[in-house]
mmCIF file of C-alpha atoms in Angstrom:
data_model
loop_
_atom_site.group_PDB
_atom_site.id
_atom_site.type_symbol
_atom_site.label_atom_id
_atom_site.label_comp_id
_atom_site.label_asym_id
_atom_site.label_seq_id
_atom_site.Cartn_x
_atom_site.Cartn_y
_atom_site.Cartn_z
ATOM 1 C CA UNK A 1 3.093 -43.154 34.556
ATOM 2 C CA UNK A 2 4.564 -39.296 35.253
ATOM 3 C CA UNK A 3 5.408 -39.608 31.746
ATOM 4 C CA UNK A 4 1.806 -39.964 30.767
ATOM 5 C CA UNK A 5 1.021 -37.578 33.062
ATOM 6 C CA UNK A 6 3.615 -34.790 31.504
ATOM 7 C CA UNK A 7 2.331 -35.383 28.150
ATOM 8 C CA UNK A 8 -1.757 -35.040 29.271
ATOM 9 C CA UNK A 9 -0.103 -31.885 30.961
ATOM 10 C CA UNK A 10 1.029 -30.529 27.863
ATOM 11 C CA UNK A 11 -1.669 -31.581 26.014
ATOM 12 C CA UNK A 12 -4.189 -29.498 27.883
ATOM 13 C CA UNK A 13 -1.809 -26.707 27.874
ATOM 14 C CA UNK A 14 -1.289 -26.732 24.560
ATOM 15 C CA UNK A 15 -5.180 -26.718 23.833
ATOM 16 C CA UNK A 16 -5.482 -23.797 26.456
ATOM 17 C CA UNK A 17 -3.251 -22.067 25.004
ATOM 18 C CA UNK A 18 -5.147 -22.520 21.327
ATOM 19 C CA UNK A 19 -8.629 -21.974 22.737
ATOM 20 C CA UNK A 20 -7.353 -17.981 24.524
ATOM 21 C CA UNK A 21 -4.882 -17.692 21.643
ATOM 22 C CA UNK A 22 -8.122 -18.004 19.124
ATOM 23 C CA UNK A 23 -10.284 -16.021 21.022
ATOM 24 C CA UNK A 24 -8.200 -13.048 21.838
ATOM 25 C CA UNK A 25 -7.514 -13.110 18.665
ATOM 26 C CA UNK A 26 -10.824 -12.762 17.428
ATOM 27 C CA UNK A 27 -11.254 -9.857 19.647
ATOM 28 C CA UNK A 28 -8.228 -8.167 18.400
ATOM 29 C CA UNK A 29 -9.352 -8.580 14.628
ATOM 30 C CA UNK A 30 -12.644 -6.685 15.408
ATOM 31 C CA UNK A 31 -11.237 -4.032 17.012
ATOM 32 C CA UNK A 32 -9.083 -3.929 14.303
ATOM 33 C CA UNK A 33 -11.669 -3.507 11.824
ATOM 34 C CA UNK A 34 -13.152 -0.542 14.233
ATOM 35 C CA UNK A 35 -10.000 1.418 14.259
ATOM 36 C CA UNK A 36 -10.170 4.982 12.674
ATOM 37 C CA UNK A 37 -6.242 4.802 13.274
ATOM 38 C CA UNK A 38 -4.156 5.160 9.767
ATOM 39 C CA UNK A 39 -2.074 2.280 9.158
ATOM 40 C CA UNK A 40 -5.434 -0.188 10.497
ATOM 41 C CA UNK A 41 -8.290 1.381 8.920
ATOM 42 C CA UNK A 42 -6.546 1.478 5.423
ATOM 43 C CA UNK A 43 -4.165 -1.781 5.524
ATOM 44 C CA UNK A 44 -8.035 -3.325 7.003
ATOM 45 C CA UNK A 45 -10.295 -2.158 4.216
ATOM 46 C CA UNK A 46 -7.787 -2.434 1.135
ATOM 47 C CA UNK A 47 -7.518 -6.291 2.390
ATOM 48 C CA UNK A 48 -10.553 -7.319 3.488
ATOM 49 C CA UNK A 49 -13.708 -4.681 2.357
ATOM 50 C CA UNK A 50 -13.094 -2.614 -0.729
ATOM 51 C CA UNK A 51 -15.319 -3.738 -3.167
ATOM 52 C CA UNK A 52 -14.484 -0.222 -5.452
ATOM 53 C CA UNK A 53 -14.332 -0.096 -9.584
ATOM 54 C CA UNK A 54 -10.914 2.174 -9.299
ATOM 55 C CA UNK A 55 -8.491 1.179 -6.470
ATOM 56 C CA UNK A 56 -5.259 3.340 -6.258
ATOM 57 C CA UNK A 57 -2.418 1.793 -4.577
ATOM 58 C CA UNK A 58 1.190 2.273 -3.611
ATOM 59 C CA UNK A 59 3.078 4.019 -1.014
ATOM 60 C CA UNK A 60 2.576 7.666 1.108
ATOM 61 C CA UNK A 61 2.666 9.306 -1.695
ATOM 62 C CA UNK A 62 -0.218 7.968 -3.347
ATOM 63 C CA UNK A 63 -2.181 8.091 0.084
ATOM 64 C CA UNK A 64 -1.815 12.052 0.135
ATOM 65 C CA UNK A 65 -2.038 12.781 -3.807
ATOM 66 C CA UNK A 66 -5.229 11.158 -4.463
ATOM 67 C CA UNK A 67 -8.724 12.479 -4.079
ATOM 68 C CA UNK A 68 -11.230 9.305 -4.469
ATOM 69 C CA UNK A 69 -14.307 11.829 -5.048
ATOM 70 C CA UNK A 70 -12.655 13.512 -8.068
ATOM 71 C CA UNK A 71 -12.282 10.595 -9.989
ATOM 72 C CA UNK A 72 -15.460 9.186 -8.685
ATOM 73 C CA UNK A 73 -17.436 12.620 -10.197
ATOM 74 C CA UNK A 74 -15.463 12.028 -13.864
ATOM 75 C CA UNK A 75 -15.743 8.497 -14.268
ATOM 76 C CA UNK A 76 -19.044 7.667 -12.503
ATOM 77 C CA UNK A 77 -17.319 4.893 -10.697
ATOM 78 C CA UNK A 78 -16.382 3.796 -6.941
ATOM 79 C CA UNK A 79 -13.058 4.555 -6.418
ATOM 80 C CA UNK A 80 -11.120 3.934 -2.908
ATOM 81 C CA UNK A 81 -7.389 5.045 -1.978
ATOM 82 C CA UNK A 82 -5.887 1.090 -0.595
ATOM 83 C CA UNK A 83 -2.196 3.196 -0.192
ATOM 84 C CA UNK A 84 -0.568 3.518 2.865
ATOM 85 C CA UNK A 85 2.246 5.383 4.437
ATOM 86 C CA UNK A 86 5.824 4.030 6.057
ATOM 87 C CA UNK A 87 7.554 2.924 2.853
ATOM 88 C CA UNK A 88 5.529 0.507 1.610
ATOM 89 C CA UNK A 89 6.780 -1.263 -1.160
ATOM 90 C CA UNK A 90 6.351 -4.009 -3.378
ATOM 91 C CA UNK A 91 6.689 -7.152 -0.897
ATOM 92 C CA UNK A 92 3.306 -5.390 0.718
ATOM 93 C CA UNK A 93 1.766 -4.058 -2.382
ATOM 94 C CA UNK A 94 1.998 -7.647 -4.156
ATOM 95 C CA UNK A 95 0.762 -9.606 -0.947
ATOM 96 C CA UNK A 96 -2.189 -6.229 -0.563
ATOM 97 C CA UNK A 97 -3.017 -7.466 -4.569
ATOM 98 C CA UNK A 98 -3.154 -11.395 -3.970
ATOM 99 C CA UNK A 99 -6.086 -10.430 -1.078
ATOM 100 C CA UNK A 100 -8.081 -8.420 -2.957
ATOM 101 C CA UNK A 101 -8.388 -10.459 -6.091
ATOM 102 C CA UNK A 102 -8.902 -13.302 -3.479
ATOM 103 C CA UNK A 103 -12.376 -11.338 -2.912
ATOM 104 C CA UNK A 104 -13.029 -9.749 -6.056
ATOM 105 C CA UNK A 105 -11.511 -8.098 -9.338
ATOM 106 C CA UNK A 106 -11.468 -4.354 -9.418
ATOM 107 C CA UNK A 107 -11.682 -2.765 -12.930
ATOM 108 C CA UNK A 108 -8.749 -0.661 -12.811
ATOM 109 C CA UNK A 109 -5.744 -0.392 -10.219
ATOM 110 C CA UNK A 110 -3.516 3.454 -10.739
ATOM 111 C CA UNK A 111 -0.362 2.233 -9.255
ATOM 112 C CA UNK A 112 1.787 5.168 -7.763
ATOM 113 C CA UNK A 113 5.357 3.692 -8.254
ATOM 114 C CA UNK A 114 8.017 4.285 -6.318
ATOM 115 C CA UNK A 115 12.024 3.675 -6.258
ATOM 116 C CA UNK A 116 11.648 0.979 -3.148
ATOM 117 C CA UNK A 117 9.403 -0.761 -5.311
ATOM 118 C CA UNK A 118 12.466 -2.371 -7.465
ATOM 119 C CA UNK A 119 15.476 -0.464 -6.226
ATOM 120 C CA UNK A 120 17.921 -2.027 -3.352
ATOM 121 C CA UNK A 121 16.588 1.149 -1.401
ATOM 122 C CA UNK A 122 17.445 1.378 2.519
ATOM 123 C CA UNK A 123 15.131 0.891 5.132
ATOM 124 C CA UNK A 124 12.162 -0.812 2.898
ATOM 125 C CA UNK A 125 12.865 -4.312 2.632
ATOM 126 C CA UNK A 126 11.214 -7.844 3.283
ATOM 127 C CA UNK A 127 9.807 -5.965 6.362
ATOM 128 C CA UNK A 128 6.945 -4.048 4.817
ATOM 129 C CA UNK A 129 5.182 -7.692 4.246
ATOM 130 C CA UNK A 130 4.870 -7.706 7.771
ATOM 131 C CA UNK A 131 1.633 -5.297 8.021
ATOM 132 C CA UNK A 132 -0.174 -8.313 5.874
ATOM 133 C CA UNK A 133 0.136 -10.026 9.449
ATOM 134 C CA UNK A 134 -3.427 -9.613 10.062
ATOM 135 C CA UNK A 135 -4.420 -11.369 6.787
ATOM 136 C CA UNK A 136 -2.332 -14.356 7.380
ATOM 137 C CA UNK A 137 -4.136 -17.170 5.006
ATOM 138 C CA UNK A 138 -6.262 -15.003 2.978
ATOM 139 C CA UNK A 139 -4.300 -15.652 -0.072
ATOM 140 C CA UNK A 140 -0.942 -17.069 -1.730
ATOM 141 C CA UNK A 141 0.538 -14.200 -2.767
ATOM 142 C CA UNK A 142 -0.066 -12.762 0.742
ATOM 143 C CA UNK A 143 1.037 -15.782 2.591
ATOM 144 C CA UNK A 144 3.990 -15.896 0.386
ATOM 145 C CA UNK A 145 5.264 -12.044 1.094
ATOM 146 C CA UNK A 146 4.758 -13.130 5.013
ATOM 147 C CA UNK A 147 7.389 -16.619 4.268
ATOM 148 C CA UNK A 148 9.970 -13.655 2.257
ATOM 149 C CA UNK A 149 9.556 -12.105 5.641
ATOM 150 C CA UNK A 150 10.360 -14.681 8.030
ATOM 151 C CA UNK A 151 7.180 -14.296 9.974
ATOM 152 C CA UNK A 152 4.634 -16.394 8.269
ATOM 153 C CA UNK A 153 4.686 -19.296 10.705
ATOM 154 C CA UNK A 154 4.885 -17.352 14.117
ATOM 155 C CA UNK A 155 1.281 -15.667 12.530
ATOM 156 C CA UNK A 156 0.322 -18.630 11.336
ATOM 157 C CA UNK A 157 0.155 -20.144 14.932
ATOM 158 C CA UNK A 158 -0.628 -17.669 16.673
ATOM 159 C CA UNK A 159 -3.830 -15.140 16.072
ATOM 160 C CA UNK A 160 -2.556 -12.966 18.791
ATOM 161 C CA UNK A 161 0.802 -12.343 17.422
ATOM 162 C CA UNK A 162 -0.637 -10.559 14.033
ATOM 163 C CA UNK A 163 -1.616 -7.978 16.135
ATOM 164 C CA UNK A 164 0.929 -7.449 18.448
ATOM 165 C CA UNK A 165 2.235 -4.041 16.025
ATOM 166 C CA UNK A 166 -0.652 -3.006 16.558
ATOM 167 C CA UNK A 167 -2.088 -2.715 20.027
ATOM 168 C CA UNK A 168 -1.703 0.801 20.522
ATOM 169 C CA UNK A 169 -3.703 1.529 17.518
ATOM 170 C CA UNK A 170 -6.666 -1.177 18.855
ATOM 171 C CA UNK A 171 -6.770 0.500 22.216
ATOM 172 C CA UNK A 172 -7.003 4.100 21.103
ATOM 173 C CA UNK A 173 -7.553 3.456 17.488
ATOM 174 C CA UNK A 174 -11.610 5.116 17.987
ATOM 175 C CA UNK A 175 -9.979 8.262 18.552
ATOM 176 C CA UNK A 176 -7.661 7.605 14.937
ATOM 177 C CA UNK A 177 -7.472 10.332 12.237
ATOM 178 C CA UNK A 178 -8.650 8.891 9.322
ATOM 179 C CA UNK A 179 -12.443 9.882 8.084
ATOM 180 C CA UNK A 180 -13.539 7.307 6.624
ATOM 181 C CA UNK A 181 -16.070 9.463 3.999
ATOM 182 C CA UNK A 182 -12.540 10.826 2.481
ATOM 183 C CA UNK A 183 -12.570 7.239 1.216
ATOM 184 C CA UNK A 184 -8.707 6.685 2.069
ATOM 185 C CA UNK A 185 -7.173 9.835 0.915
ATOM 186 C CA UNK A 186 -5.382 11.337 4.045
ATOM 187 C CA UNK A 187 -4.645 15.131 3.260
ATOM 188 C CA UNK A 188 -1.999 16.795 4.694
ATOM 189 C CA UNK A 189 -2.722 20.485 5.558
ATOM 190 C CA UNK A 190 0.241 23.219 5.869
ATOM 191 C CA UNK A 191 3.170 24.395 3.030
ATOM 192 C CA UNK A 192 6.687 23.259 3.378
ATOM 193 C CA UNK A 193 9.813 25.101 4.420
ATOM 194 C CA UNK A 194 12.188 25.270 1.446
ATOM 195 C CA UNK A 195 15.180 25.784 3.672
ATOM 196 C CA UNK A 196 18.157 24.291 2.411
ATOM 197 C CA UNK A 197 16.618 21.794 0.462
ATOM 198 C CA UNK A 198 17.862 19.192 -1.845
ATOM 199 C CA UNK A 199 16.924 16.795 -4.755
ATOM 200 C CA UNK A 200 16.502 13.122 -3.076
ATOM 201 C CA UNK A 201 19.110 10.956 -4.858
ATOM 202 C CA UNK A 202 19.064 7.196 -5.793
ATOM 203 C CA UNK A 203 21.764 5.472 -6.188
ATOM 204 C CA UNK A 204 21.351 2.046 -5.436
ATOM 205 C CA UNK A 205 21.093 -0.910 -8.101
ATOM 206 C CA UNK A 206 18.033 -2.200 -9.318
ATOM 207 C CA UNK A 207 16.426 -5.357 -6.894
ATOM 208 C CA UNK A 208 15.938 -8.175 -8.889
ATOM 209 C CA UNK A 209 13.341 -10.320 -6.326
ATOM 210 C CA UNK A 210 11.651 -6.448 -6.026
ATOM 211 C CA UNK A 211 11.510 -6.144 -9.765
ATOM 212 C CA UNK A 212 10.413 -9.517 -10.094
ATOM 213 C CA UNK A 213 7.436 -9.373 -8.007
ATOM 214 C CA UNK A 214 6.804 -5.681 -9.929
ATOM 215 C CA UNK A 215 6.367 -7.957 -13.193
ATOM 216 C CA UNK A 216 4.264 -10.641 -11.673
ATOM 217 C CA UNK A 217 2.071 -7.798 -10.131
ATOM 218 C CA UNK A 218 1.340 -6.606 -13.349
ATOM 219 C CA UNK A 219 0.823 -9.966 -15.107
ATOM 220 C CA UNK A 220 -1.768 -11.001 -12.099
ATOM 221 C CA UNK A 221 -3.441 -7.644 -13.107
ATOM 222 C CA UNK A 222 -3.419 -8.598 -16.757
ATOM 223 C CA UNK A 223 -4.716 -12.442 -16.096
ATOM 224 C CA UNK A 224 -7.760 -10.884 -14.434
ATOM 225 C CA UNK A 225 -8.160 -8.262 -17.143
ATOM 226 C CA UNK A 226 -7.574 -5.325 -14.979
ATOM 227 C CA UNK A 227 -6.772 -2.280 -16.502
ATOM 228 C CA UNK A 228 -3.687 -1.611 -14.915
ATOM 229 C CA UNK A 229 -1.535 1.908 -15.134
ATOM 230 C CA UNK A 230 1.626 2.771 -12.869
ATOM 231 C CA UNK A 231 2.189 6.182 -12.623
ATOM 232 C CA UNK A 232 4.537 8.758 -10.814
ATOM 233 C CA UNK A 233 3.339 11.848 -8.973
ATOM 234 C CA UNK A 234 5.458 15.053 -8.917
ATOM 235 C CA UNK A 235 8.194 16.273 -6.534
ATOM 236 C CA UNK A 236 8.839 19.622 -5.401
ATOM 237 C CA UNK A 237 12.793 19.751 -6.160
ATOM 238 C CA UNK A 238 13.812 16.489 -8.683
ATOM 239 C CA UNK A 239 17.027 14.238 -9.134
ATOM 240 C CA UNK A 240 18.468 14.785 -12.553
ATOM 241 C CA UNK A 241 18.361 10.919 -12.597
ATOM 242 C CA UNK A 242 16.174 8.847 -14.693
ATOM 243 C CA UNK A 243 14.906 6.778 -11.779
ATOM 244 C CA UNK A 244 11.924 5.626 -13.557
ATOM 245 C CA UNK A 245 13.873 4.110 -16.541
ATOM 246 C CA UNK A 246 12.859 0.390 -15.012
ATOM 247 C CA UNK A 247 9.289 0.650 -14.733
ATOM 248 C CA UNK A 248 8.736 2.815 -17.578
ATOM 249 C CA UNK A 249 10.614 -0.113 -19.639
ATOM 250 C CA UNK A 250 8.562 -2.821 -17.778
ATOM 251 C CA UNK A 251 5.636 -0.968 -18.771
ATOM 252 C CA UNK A 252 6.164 -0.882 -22.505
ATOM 253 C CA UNK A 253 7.195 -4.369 -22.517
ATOM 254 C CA UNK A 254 3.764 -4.938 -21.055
ATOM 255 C CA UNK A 255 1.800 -2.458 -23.130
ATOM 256 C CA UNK A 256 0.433 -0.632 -19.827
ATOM 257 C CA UNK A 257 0.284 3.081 -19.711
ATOM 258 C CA UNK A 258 3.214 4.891 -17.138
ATOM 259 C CA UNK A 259 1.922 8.474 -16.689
ATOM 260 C CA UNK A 260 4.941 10.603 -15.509
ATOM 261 C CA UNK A 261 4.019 13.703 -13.608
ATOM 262 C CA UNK A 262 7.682 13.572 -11.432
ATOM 263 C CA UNK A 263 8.765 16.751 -13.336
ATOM 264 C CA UNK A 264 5.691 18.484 -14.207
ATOM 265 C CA UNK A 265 6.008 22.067 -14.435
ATOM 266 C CA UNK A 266 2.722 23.151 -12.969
ATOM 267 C CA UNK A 267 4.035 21.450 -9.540
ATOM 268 C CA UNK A 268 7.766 20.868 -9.582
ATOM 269 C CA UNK A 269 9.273 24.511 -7.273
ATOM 270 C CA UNK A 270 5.594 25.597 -6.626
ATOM 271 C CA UNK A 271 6.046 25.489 -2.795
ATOM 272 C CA UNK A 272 2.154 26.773 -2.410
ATOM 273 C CA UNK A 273 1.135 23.199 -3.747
ATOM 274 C CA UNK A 274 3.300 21.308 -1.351
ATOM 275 C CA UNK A 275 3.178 19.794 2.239
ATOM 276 C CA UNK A 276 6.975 18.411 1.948
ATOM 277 C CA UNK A 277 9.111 18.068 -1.002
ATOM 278 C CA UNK A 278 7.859 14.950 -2.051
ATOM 279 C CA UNK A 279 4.094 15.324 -0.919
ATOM 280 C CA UNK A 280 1.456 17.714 -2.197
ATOM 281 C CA UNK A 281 -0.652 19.084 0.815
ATOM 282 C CA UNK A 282 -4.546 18.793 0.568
ATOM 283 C CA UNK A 283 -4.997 22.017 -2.471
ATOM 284 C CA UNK A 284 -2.044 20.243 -4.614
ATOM 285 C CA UNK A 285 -3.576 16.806 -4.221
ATOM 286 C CA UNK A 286 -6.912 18.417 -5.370
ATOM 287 C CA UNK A 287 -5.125 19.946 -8.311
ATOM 288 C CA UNK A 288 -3.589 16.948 -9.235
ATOM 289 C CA UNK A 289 -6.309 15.175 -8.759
ATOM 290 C CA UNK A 290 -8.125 16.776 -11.087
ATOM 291 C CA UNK A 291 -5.287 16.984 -13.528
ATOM 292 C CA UNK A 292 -4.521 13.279 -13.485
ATOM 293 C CA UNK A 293 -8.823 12.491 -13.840
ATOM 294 C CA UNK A 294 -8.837 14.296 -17.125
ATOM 295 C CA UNK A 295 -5.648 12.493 -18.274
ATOM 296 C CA UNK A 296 -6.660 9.312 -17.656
ATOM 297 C CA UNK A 297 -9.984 9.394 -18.719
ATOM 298 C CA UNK A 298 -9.568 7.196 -21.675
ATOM 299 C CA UNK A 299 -7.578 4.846 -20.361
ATOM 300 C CA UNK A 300 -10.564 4.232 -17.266
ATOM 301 C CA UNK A 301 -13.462 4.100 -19.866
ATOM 302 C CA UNK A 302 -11.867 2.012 -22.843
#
């Protein structure tokens, strides 16, 4: 008898626990969807709203060097920025991919590549899937970045826990920085200090799971028939390595475009044009911007 008793006492538990778990969590996912905060607004909209023609992803890089309403005056098409910042990388980009063509298939993706994207890079690992919490279910290739994680079945069972990174952000997240007309592009405002600085080195071996899930991104783009180009923006001061030798390989074997700005002359030691050494600040990403519109204008329209 206390037996049966226990186990209708954990039954109702258990279904409390669903029932507050489900509805907090549904209160928590709209605020999320209100929050003007960086990392919610764009991670949100890339996943779960864009609807855009043009759709540039990648890392912080990509979210400060490209103006949506440049290309959208050249081309004549919606464009939206889905990048984010904190060293996103592939495990992110590739679940951020598997939710939007869950909704709907863009007509061109400009994919800013970087070396965490298929090098054994510190501090950008299986981690960066995590910020696809939110969108636990929406797709497979999503779901399956969370399982590389480790964290797919604590979101999957709990509504409340996808949000827990992000509380913060919910509570305060009216007050957020992003303006929303910009379209995704966060500028950065200011010129950098060129004290004592050096070329960023990479010496670490290439990934293989990374570079894996690099080549399945692009052959999901292909299977849709998205036009699909990776490209790499410039730096201030460069490595004398050929970082890019991966990619730009993987592209050719692909027969995708790789536009390589990393050395361009009319931005590489032009401290004016630069916010840090490896961003442009709002006047170089309008500059490039424009550059990069008039470069690729082919490659959008045929």
């Amino acid at each position: 008898m206390k037996m049966k008793k226990l186990i209708i006492h954990i039954v109702i538990i258990s279904g409390l626990f669903f029932v507050i778990d489900r509805t907090v969590g549904l209160i928590l996912k709209q605020l999320y969807s209100q929050s003007n905060a960086t990392d919610e607004y764009k991670i949100g909209y890339a996943n779960a709203e864009t609807t855009d023609d043009l759709l540039f992803m990648g890392s912080s890089r990509c979210l400060h060097h490209f103006v949506p309403s440049i290309f959208e005056e050249a081309y004549g098409q919606s464009c939206f920025n889905a990048a984010d910042w904190g060293i996103k990388n592939i495990y992110y980009h590739y679940g951020l991919l598997g939710n939007i063509l869950s909704r709907y298939t863009p007509k061109a993706i400009v994919f800013e590549i970087h070396p965490c994207d298929y090098l054994d890079t510190p501090y950008s690992g299986t981690e960066r899937a995590g910020s696809l919490a939110p969108f636990c279910g929406m797709s497979a290739q999503c779901d399956e970045m969370l399982k590389i994680s480790g964290k797919y079945w604590p979101y999957k069972l709990s509504s409340v826990y996808r949000y827990t990174g992000s509380l913060p952000a919910l509570i305060f997240g009216h007050w957020g920085g992003m303006d929303r007309s910009l379209k995704g592009w966060k500028p950065l405002d200011g010129q950098m200090d060129t004290t004592g600085l050096k070329a960023e080195e990479f010496p670490f071996p290439i990934h293989q799971e990374k570079f894996r899930l690099l080549e399945r991104f692009i052959q999901d783009c292909q299977a849709k028939g998205i036009r699909l180009c990776l490209i790499v923006s410039p730096m201030y001061i460069c490595t004398g390595q050929d970082v890019f030798k991966a990619p730009r390989d993987l592209a050719k074997q692909y027969g995708i475009p790789f536009y390589d700005y990393f050395r361009d002359p009319q931005f590489m030691g032009h401290a004016e044009l630069f916010y840090d050494y490896g961003h442009l600040n709002r006047e170089g990403a309008i500059l490039f911007s424009k550059k990069v519109s008039n470069d690729l204008k082919d490659f959008i329209k045929n």
